RNA sequence: GGUCUCGUGGCCGAGUGGCUAGGCAGUGGUCUGCAAAACCAUCUACAUCGGUUCGAAUCCGAUCGAGACCUCCA
């Protein structure tokens, strides 16, 4: 088996992956802020890391995958005047902040479940780790990289940069940052605009608040990830992932917080998933340019012509590399749906394939190697899918009698195809064909097929076509082949 | 304005100094009573202009265009 290479945002290169402890992988991914429904762009990021998690497990690693839930609320706008987003939403809907958090946490889990995500090993919540966050702040203050003003604590970026490197992840120079930071009108407690809050004193209206040595308040929004990743994965762990838009300042600040509190660079490999765009623009709740997962299941959206299954959407997303921008469109999704159906149909007919003495038409062992090669090259799922379609072609050729497969090779295909499609890509088979369908429906359709064939023999094509077309309308497609007629049932 | 990324055929999307990506759509054929499905064959390509090189879509420079970040965002 070849080595796994992962693109590391820190170095800007693909690096051979070597876990800190052999056989074990610690991976942290920034989860959602649960103040509204996750949109498809959010889903894409988490799906990328779901695939990473699946593949690492497949390779035999024991993975501790930590993905947090941000339920403490971030600030709405500029650090000193903002209202907590969760509190703001609660105010609008006249419900408790934790009620908002609960509602959207449940929605988040249901959505990911729909898309066949594996649950992370640990899903810690920010509000459950206030003590750890306070302890981290104490460490940073003790080491001289933070200061307290009016009950709030800020990270001293300039001071930090004197001995460490602030900006090494996002490749920013602190001089440029100083130069380009807007001057805030409001009265700020910060020494410098680049400084960020570790602890904020709560204003009167702020409902979410906890006691601390500095004030009744709440933690700064970069802090929870540092506190929780350190708690569950240690001061130095293997992989940290998140959306590209979190690279700066969020991840940059995480590095600074870790280095300021315990002196170590927290993460070996930083991975960033790219944006999903709609109309060429990043999906974002704030601009209204987004599509919700639920829209696919109802089909009720100006962006969609019909319903789509979650597997089709998953397939669509994985057809692009996680580090590329992917533009969403109905046309692209329709194309993916056809491709997905073709792939599943090939899997469905696998059990009915005829075995031969030898394999002609494909080098199965080489194919398996190529599939791993694709995934080992920075989780290149589009290439893996391209390889899968080469196999699909081979399977169809066997069915048509223009290619042949040995019993051993067919076993290999069976094993590996299913591993790649279901275990690694995490797709589900939403299609139904007669080979996987049993029971009364199958018998009924077979009866209709027999009646149609009778009509055809009697040259009653009006009746035979009526049966065929009516079935197609219902979503059952008849496939006339050399060995007789089979059928496929469309999902939904 | 600053930093960074990207511009691939009708559409979506890989690749990256010489070797078919793949999917969808199109075209021709096989099969069929006709279709559909499936199979076979096949057409469209690397934003523009320069440079490096035996050779560039791939490296370098410029231009144009798009996006991300710089402020909460996956």
XYZ file of C-alpha atoms in Angstrom, chain A residues 14 49 57 77 114 120 189 191 269 293 295 344 419 428-429 434 460 480:
18
model
C 1.360 17.775 -0.028
C -13.915 15.551 6.662
C -10.407 4.364 9.375
C -20.095 42.367 14.564
C -29.595 12.202 6.082
C -17.560 11.912 15.332
C -10.623 48.425 25.072
C -4.521 48.027 22.712
C -1.478 19.048 9.417
C -30.385 20.459 2.598
C -34.785 21.820 -0.215
C -25.599 2.001 -8.533
C -15.677 -0.569 0.133
C -26.031 4.784 0.012
C -27.731 2.770 -2.674
C -35.033 -6.451 -9.557
C -50.376 -5.905 -29.998
C -35.099 -5.281 -22.594
